[in-house]
Structures are given as structure tokens and as C-alpha cells.
XYZ file of C-alpha atoms in Angstrom:
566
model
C 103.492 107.620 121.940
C 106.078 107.712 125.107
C 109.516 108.137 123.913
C 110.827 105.936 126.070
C 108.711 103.034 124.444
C 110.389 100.322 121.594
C 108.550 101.612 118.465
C 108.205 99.179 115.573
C 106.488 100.242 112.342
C 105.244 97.439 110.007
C 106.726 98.377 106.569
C 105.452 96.806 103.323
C 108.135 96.823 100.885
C 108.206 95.904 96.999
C 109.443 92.211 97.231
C 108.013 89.248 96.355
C 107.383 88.090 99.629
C 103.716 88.372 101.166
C 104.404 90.026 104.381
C 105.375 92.983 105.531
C 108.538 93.487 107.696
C 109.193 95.084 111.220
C 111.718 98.005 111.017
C 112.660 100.048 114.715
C 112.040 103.282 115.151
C 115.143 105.763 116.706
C 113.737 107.681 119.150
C 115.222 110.632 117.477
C 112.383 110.119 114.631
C 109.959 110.998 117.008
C 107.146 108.790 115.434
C 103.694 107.989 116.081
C 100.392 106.214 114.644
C 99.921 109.101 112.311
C 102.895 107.805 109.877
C 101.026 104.908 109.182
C 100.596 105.321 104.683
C 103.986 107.303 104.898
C 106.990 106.718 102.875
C 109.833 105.396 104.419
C 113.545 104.866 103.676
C 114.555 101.582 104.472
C 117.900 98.995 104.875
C 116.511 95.742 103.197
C 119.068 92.755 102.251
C 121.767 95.616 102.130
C 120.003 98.040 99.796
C 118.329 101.051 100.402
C 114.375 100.804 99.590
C 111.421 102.885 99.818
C 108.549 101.371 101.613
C 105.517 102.223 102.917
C 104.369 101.748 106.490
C 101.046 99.644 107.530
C 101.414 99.575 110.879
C 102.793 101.228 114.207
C 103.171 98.553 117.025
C 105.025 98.354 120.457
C 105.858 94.509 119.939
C 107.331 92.464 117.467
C 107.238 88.915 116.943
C 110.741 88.478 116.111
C 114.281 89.720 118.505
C 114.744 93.055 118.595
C 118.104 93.074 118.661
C 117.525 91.901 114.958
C 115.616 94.596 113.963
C 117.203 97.375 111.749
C 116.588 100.610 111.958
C 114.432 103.236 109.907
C 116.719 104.901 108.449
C 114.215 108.165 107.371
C 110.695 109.257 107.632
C 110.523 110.950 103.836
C 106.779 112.430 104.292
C 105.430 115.321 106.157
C 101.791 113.483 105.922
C 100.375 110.134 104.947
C 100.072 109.444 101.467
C 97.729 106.912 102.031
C 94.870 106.457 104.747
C 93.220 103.638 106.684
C 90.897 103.247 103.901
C 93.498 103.397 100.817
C 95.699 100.793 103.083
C 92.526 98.823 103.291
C 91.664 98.591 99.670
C 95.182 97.449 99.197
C 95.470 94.800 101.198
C 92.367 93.863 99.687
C 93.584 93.668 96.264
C 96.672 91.674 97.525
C 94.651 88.803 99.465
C 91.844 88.662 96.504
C 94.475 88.566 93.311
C 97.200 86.425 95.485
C 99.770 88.888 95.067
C 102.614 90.200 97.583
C 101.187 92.889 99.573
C 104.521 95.092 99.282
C 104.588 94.899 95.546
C 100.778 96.142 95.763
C 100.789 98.496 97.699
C 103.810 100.273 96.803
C 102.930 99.463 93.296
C 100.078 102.136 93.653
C 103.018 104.799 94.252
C 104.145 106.610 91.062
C 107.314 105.664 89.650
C 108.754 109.785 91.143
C 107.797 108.272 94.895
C 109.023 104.677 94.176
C 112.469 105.553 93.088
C 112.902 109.316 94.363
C 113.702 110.359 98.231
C 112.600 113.854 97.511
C 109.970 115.477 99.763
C 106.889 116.330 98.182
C 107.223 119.802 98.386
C 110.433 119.072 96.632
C 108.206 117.782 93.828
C 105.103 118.842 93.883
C 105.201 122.802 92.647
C 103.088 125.391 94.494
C 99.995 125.739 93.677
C 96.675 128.269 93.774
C 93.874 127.967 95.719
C 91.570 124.938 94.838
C 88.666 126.108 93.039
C 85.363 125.498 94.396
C 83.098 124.373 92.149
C 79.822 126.810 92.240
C 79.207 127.707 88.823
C 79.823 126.056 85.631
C 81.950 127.377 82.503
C 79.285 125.778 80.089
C 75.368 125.363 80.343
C 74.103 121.794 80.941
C 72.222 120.234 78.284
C 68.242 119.443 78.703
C 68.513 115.823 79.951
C 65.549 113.211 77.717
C 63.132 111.408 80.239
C 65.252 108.289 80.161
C 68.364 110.698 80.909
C 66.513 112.805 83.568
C 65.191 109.720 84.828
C 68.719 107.517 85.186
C 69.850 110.966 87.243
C 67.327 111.209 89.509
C 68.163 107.637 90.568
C 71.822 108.217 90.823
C 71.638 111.391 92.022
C 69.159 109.648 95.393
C 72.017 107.382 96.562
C 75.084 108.584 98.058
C 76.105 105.390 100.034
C 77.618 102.088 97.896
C 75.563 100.761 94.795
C 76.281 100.033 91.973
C 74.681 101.436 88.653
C 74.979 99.788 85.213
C 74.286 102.351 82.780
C 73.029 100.714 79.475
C 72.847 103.012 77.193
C 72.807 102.510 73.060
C 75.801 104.293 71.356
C 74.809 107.984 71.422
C 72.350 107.971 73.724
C 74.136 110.559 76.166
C 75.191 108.533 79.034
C 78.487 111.153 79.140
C 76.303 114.038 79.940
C 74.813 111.847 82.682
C 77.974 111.064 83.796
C 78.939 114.962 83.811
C 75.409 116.464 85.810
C 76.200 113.759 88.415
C 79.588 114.762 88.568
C 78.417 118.678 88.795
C 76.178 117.606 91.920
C 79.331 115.709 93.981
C 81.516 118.302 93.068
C 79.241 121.211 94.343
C 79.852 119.420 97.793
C 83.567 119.576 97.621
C 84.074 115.715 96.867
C 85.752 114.060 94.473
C 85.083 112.243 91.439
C 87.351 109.274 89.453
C 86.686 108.545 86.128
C 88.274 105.703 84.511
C 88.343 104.624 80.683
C 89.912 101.390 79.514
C 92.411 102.945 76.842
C 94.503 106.049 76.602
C 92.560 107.311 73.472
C 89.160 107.649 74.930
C 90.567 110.439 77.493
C 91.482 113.694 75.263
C 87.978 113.935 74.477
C 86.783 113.423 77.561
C 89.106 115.676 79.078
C 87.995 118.296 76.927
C 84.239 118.121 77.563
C 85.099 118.485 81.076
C 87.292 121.737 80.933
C 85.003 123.132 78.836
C 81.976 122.094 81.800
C 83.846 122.398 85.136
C 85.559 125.260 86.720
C 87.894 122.942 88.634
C 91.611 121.332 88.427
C 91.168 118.025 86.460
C 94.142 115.251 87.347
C 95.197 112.931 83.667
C 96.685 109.702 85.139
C 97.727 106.899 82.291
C 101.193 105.095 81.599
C 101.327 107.804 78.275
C 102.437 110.620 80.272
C 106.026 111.850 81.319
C 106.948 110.375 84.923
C 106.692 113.882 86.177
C 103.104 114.391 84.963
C 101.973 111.321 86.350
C 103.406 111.869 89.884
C 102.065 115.879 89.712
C 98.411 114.602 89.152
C 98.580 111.952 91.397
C 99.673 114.318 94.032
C 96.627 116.456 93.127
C 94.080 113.892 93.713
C 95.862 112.769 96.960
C 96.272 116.101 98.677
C 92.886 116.930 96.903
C 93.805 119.987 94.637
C 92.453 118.579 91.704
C 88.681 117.276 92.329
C 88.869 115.353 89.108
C 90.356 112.384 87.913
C 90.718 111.112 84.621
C 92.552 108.023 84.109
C 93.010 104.456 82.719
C 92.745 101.333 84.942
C 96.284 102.067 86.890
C 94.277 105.016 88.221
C 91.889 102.910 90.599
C 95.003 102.981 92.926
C 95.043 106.506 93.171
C 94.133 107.681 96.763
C 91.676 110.587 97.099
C 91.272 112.883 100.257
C 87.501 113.066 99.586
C 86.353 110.522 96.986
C 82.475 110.904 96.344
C 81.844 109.120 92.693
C 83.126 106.688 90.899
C 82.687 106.373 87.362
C 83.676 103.460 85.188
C 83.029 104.192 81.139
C 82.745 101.526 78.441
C 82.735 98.603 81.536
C 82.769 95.725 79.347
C 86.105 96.515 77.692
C 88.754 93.738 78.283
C 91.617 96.337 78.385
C 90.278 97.000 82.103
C 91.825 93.901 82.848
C 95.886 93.850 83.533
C 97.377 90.112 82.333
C 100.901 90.880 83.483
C 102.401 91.184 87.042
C 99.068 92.012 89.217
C 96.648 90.188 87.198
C 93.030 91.939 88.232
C 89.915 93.602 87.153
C 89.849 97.238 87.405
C 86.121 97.266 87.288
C 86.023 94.559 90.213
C 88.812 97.011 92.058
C 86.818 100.053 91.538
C 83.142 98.487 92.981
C 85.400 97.476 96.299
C 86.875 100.580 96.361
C 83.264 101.855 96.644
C 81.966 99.608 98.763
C 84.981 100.100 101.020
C 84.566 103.906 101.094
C 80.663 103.614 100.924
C 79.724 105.671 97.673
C 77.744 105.008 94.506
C 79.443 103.460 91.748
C 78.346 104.107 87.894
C 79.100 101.319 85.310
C 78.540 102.600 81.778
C 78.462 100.731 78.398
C 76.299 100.521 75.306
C 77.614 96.803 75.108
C 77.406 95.587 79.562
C 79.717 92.413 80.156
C 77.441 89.201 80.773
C 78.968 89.484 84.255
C 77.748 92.483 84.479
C 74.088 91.741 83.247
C 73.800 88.689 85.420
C 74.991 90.516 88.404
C 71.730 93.063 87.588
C 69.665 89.707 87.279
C 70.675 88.542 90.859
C 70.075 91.768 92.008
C 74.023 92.954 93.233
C 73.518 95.933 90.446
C 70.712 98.564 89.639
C 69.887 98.250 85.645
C 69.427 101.828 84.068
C 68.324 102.393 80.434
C 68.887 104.510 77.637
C 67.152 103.090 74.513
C 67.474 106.239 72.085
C 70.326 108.347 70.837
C 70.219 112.042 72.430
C 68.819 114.717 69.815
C 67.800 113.681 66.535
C 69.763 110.986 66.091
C 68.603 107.469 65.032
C 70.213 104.096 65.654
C 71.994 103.032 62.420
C 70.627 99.956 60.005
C 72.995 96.780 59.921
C 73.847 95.049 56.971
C 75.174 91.649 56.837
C 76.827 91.449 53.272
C 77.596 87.775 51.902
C 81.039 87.849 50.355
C 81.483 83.934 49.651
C 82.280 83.350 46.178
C 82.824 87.491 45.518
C 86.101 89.088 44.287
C 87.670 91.293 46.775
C 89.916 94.321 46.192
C 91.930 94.011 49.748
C 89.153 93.047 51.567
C 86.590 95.131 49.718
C 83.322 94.137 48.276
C 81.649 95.385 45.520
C 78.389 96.143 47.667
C 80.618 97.998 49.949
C 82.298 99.773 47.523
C 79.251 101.259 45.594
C 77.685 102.280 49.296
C 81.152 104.104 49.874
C 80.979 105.913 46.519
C 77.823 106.666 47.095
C 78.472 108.196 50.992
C 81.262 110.521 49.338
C 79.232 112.400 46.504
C 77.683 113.408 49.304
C 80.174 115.189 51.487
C 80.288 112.499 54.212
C 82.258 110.494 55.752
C 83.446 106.851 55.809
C 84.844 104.649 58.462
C 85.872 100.890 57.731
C 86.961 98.813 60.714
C 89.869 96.534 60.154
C 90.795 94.850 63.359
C 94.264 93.713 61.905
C 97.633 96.335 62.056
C 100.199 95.754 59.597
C 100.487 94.905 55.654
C 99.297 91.395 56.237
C 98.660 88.844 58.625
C 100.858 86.278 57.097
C 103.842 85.557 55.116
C 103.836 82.059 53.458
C 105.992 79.847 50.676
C 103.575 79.142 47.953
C 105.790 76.183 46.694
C 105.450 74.301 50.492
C 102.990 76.102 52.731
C 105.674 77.044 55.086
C 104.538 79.906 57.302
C 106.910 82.627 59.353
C 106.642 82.594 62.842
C 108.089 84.009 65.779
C 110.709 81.906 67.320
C 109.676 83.345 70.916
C 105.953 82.312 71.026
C 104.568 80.776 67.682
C 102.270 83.567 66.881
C 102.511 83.800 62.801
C 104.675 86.921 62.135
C 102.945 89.998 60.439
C 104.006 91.643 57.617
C 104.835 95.071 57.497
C 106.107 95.945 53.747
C 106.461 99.581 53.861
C 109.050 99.237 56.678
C 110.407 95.870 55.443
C 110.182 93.933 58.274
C 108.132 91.152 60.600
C 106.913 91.222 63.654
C 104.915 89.330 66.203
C 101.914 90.985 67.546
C 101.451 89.104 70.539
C 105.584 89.699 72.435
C 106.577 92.417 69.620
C 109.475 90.801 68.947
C 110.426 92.061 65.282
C 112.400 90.012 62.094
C 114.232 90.821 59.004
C 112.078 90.151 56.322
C 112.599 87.214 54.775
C 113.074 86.915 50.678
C 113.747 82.953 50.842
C 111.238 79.774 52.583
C 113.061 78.914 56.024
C 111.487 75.227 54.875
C 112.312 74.316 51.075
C 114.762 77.480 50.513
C 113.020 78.586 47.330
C 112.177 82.475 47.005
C 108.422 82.196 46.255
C 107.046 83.688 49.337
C 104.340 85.741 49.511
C 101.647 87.509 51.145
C 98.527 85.746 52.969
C 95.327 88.217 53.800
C 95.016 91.935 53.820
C 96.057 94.318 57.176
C 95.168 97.995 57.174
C 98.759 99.084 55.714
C 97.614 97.089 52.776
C 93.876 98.255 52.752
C 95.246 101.725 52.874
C 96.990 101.457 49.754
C 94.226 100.141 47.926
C 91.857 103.056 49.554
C 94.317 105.638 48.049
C 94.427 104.165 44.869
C 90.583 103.296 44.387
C 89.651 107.158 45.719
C 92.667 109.388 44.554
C 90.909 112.273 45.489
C 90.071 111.442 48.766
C 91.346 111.732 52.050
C 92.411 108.550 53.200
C 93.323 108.695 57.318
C 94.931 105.361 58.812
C 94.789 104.931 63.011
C 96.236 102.331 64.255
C 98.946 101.405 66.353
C 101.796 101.484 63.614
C 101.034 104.917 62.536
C 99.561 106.847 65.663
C 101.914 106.175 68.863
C 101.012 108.773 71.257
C 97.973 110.328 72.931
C 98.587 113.753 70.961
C 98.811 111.765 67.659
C 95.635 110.811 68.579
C 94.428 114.022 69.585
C 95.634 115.669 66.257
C 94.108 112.975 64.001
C 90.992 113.458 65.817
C 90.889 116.947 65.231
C 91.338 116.248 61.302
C 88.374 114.264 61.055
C 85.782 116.310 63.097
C 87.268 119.444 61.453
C 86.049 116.990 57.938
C 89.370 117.263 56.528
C 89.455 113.486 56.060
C 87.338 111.602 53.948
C 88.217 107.885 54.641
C 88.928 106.887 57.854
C 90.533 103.725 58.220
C 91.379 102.024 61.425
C 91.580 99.280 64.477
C 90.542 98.988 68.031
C 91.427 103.100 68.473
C 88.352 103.553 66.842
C 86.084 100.922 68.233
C 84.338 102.989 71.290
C 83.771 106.210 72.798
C 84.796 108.731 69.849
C 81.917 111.127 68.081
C 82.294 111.561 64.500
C 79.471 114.017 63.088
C 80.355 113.130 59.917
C 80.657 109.693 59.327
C 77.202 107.749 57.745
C 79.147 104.950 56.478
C 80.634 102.162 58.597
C 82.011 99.673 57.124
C 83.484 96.185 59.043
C 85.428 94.171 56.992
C 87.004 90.932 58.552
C 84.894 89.409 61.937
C 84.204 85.840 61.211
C 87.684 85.246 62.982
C 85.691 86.032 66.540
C 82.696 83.346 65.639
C 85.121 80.425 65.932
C 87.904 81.196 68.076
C 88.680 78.914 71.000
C 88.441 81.986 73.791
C 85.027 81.186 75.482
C 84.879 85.245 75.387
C 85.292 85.123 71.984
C 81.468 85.762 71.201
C 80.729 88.173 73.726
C 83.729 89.965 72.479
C 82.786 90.386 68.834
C 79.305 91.343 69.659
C 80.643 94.034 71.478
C 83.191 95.237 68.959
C 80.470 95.034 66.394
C 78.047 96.920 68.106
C 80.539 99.641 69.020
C 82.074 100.091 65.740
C 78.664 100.615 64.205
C 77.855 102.466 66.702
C 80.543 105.563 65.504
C 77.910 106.164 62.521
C 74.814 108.526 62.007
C 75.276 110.464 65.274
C 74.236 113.535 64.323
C 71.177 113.970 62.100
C 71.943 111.809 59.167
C 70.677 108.655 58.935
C 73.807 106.455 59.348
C 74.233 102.829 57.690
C 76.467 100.134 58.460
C 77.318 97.245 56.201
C 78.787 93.826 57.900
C 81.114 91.987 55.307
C 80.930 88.036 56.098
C 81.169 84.717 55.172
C 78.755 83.139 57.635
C 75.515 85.517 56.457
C 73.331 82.118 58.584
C 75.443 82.851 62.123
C 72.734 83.341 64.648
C 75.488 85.553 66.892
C 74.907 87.808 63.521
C 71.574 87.292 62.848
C 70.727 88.838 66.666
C 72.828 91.560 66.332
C 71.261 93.537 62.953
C 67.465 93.606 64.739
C 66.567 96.420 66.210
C 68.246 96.136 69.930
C 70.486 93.780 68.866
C 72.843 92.978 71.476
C 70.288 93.160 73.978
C 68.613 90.269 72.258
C 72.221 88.159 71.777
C 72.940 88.734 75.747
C 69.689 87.237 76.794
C 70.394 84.374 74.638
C 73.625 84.384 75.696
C 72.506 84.547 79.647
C 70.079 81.469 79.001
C 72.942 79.087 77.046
């Protein structure tokens, strides 16, 4: 641009105010259109900011004499390009959300709160490895594997791909031979999982496939972590990125794949601040940079499935496990008018028994943390509940104290009613603290493993538990949500499902879709090698015809077409 020119850059800053604001260039700066997606330092309301400029213009529509001045230009090069800018503005206009708090919102918190250059931050590094050979030797791809490739494999513009595969079928070694392809042409791949815990394993099945730099990006790691891998995948050192939804953001110099794992899963959704999809974010993302998208799940969304039916997605199928292994038998168990040892039937307890003399392994699914659910007076029915929101306070007895699961506010425990002041309170239902107990005293010579949020509180926790039960040093495994999708356990034949009836009758018009899901994931972890694997489904509403579809042979296929037509 002529120096002698007004220069007015268009700066988007993280207020929450939908518009960007005009900021004049000193001539000294020496700007032009190429610091459009840099970082700039800022006066705004008498504090210094970081913002990030959208535009470079020779007019403004307010006085110039009003304008204040960029103070600094922080980066050498754009962080983000006409396409990343794009995508964010998109995201702003779609979710109604300030386009400043978006858009810088995709920085990491190091770039958001840190003048530092990025050499400053961002240590030397080697060479970027080409991708030409492979540390491990692909696997010999089934017809219905070799066949959802090929298809894949064809398109390198935008489509999108739902990848229905049953549990164990091998859609992640589809996922990875696609990958090998793009990444033999020097592009890029992002691979997104909804939850933290799904990405050490995946992270080690691809180190141990590709001979490239692969970038970790979730809310888990160390603010210096995060902003090192996001750097990566920006400047395009590492050709792989692994993250959660947060990662969708992440700009890429040469973005080729997207892939989107376990696509039904509601924690792809964010609820707080920018409320959007990640899975909606990541198919404009790909239509905006024009490259196939791959949705994966052994459980699709409805959305997702009537999106194939009106012919926005491509349907592919995987209707057997990989290898050997067979789909697992459901068993709905009636347990009205049974005695229960913490949840426990007999039925399940003799299968369990039985699953142990052998030298395998059991996993019971207990979607409720804590000792117990409630804590109520037995003289007056009074219940504890959190003061903030109304959610019933859990108990959690070994710690001795309550806390509400929904804002984790957390009590004192309480010894006397709040309502009639006499001291017969008492538990109300079992959590997994609870069914843990009983576990260790009903099999004192087993291994008894409990993963849940209470007891395993970081992604190396997870990593090390993990390692325990594939190395078969655990016998029972007892858990939540952590365990509901994604993880192979060779040894587990037994899965056992304690406490869903909750999901048949909730008022969330999800709620249905949701347990089906869960249902078919969780027994979904067992017989995945080999060995036949069994599942039993503890109930009280053995008649339900949600339940009823889901133990026939292709079971939630069969509920989502029902589901589809209601």
C-alpha cells in the first residue's frame, strides 16, 4: 500500500459486542493486506487487548480523528487465512455470538493473554517429516472395509461420509489408510473425538502407524502444550491433529481430511458461552475448504441418518466385527420383585462368577458417580438438595461429603433432616463408590478397578488404568461414561449394565436416542477378540419396545428406523 495513504485495519476483539472495530495504522508500522489473521496489540476502553485483524481498508465509517492507534503488529505472519477468517465469521453469524469473542476465542490461551512473538514461544524445530513410508504394516482391509475406502479414497472435494460401522468392525483402520493416502500428498488431517479419554489410544495407534509429528489439542493439557501443538498444525509441522471439539478451530496450512469419530456423542456439543455443534462446525469447515468429511459411529445421530435419507450424506456400512470377532448376545434381565446386592442380580451375579473361573474379564456399566444418588430422612421424606440449582445432592461417603453433579457445588454432609431435625437420614440407591464396595467384598480375590470421574481425574490416570486392564491385571472393571465408547478390551466377555430405565422416561426428547446409544456402546466393549462375548441388560421394563429393538440382531439399526418413521 502507499505510505502516504490513511490505513485502517478492522480488528475483532474479545468483547461482547458483534462488530469489529477500526484501529489506524502509523505509518511507521509499515502495514499491508497481508496482516489480515495477525495478532495485534490494541488500546480498547483504556486497556491493552490482543485482537485479531479482519480487514485492511483505506476508509472508515466513523472520524478519523477518533480513531486510536495500533499500538503493535505482534506477528511475523498470519495466524489465520481468508479461509480460517471465513469459517469464523461463519460460526459467529450461525450460533449468534460476537464475532470478536469467536474468533479470538479460537486463539490459545499463550496468544490470548501473551505479547510474545512466536518464535519467542514456539521452540525450534526439525525438519517436517514427509510421510513416504510407514513405521507399521497396514492391516488386510474386509470387503466392506476395502469397499468404504475405495469410496472415500475417490473424492477429494466436500462430502460428507457417515461411517456406520458395528462396534469392532474396524472403522479406525479405515480412518488410518485414508489418512496414510492424504498424508502421502503432504496435507493434513484433523481428527476429532468427543472426550479426552478416547485420544491416548488413538494417539498411540497412530505413532505406532505414521512416521510424522502428531499435534494433541484438548482443555487437559498444560497451556504451553496446547499453544505448541496448535502452532504445529498452523505453521504445518505437525500433519496430524488429534483433538476434542475445541480443536475444529484450529487453523491448518494444508488441511486435506477431516475426521469426526463416535459423531453421535452429545459431548461434541458445547452448552456454555459459544453454544454449537462441533460436528455441524467441522462439515462447514469442509465445505468451506472443499474436502471430504468422514463421520464415524457404530450408534449415527437421527440427524445424521435422516440427512443420509435426504441425500446431504453418503451412507457407508460395516455390518461385521474385523477378524474373528462376533457381535455379542443381549440379555434383558427382569429384576422386578428380585433382591439386589447394590444393584446386583442374582442372574448377573452367577454369569459373573461364571466369566471369572475362566480367566476373563468383567465390565459392569453404572452410569451414576458417587456413593449414592440420594440422601433422604426416613422419618419425613425430606431430600438434600443443592441450594444453587435443585439437583438432589449425591452422596459421597468415603470422602464425607455432598455434592451436586450438575454446578459441582459441594456440602458438608449432613447427620440431621434440614425438615423435621431428627437424625434418621439415610441413603437412597446405589452409585459406583457403593457398587465398588460390594464388588470387593462379594469377589475378595479379585481385582476390582473403578473409572469414573471421582477416582480418575486426568488423561494419564486414564492412560495408566488402561494399561492395567489390557495388561489383565484387573479382573472387575467397574465404571461410567469413560468407558462407554471407543476403548478395546481383549479381555472382557462379560458386560454387565445395571441401572437404564432412568433414560426410557426422562423428559429430554433425546432421551431415547441417547440410551440406545449408550446401550449399544457399552455392550459393544465385550467379545472383541475371539471369545464369544455376552451382555446382560438389568431392567424393570423387560416389555419396553426401545429394549425389545435393541437385543435383535442389528439392533439399533432397527430402533432408528422406527425412530425415523415416529
Amino acid at each position: 500500500m502507499d505510505s502516504t495513504k490513511i490505513v485502517i485495519f478492522k480488528v475483532a476483539v474479545p468483547v461482547q459486542l458483534n462488530q469489529v472495530f477500526d484501529y489506524i495504522v502509523p505509518t511507521e508500522l509499515n502495514s499491508t493486506a497481508a496482516d489480515i489473521g495477525k495478532r495485534v496489540l490494541i488500546d480498547f476502553h483504556n486497556q491493552a487487548k490482543i485482537g485479531i485483524v479482519t480487514a485492511v481498508s483505506d476508509n472508515s465509517d466513523w472520524n478519523l480523528k477518533k480513531l486510536k492507534p495500533i499500538l503493535k503488529i505482534l506477528d511475523p505472519q498470519a495466524l489465520f487465512n481468508e479461509l480460517d477468517l471465513k469459517f469464523l465469521h461463519w460460526l459467529s453469524e450461525y450460533y449468534h455470538y460476537p464475532v470478536g469473542e469467536v474468533i479470538c476465542g479460537a486463539l490459545p490461551a499463550a496468544l490470548k493473554k501473551n505479547v510474545l512473538t512466536l518464535g519467542e514461544i514456539l521452540p525450534p524445530e526439525a525438519a517436517i517429516m514427509h510421510v513416504d513410508s510407514l513405521k507399521q504394516a497396514v492391516l488386510k482391509l474386509n470387503p466392506e472395509q476395502q469397499q468404504a475406502f475405495n469410496i472415500c479414497n475417490s473424492e477429494s472435494k466436500f462430502q460428507v461420509f457417515l461411517l456406520n460401522g458395528v462396534t469392532g468392525s474396524g472403522k479406525t483402520e479405515v480412518y488410518m489408510q485414508l489418512m496414510q493416502t492424504v498424508l502421502a500428498r503432504q496435507l493434513q488431517v484433523m481428527v476429532l473425538v468427543p472426550e479426552i479419554n478416547l485420544t491416548p489410544q488413538l494417539e498411540a495407534r497412530f505413532k505406532a502407524r505414521f512416521a510424522t509429528e502428531i499435534a494433541i489439542y484438548h482443555s487437559k493439557l498444560s497451556s504451553k502444550v496446547r499453544v505448541q501443538a496448535w502452532l504445529k498444525i498452523q505453521t504445518g509441522t505437525a500433519k496430524i491433529l488429534l483433538g476434542t471439539r475445541s480443536a475444529v478451530f484450529t487453523p491448518c496450512k494444508n488441511l486435506g481430511l477431516i475426521i469426526l469419530d463416535e459423531e453421535h456423542d452429545n459431548s461434541f456439543v458445547q452448552a456454555s458461552k459459544l453454544r454449537f455443534s462441533a460436528r455441524d462446525a467441522a462439515i462447514m469447515r469442509a465445505k468451506l475448504f472443499q474436502i471430504p468429511i468422514i463421520l464415524g459411529s457404530a450408534t449415527p445421530s437421527l440427524a445424521s441418518l435422516a440427512n443420509v435419507e435426504r441425500q446431504r450424506y453418503q451412507l457407508l456400512t460395516l455390518t461385521k466385527r474385523a477378524g474373528q470377532a462376533q457381535v455379542p448376545q443381549i440379555i434383558l434381565t427382569d429384576i422386578r420383585k428380585q433382591r439386589l446386592q447394590a444393584g446386583l442380580s442374582a442372574s448377573l451375579l452367577q454369569a459373573m462368577r461364571a466369566t471369572l473361573a475362566k480367566q476373563e474379564q468383567v465390565l459392569l456399566f453404572l452410569n451414576r458417580r458417587g456413593f449414592a444418588p440420594v440422601l433422604i430422612c426416613h422419618d419425613c421424606a425430606w431430600v438434600a438438595e443443592c441450594i444453587h440449582c435443585d439437583a438432589r445432592l449425591v452422596v459421597h461417603e468415603t470422602q464425607k461429603y455432598l455434592q451436586c453433579h450438575h454446578c459441582g457445588q459441594q456440602f458438608a454432609w449432613i447427620y440431621t433432616c434440614l425438615g423435621c431435625h431428627k437424625s434418621n437420614v439415610s441413603t437412597l440407591g446405589v452409585g459406583t463408590q457403593q457398587l465398588e464396595s460390594k464388588l470387593k467384598q462379594l469377589f475378595p480375590q479379585q481385582n476390582v478397578l473403578r473409572l469414573d470421574a471421582d477416582n480418575i481425574k486426568s488423561a494419564r490416570a486414564l492412560k495408566q488404568a488402561i494399561a492395567k486392564i489390557n495388561q489383565a491385571e484387573v479382573d472387575i472393571i467397574l465404571g461410567t461414561q469413560l468407558l462407554a465408547k471407543g476403548h478395546h478390551f481383549a479381555g472382557v466377555t462379560l458386560v454387565g449394565l445395571l441401572d437404564v430405565d432412568g433414560g426410557l422416561f426422562s423428559a429430554d426428547f433425546n432421551a431415547e436416542e441417547n440410551l440406545a446409544q449408550l446401550i449399544t456402546q457399552v455392550a459393544g466393549r465385550a467379545g472383541r477378540e475371539n471369545k464369544l462375548g455376552k451382555v446382560i441388560l438389568q431392567t424393570r421394563q423387560p416389555q419396553h419396545p426401545v429394549l425389545l429393538d435393541l437385543i435383535r440382531p442389528n439392533g439399533y439399526q432397527i430402533y432408528a428406523q422406527q425412530a425415523l418413521l415416529a
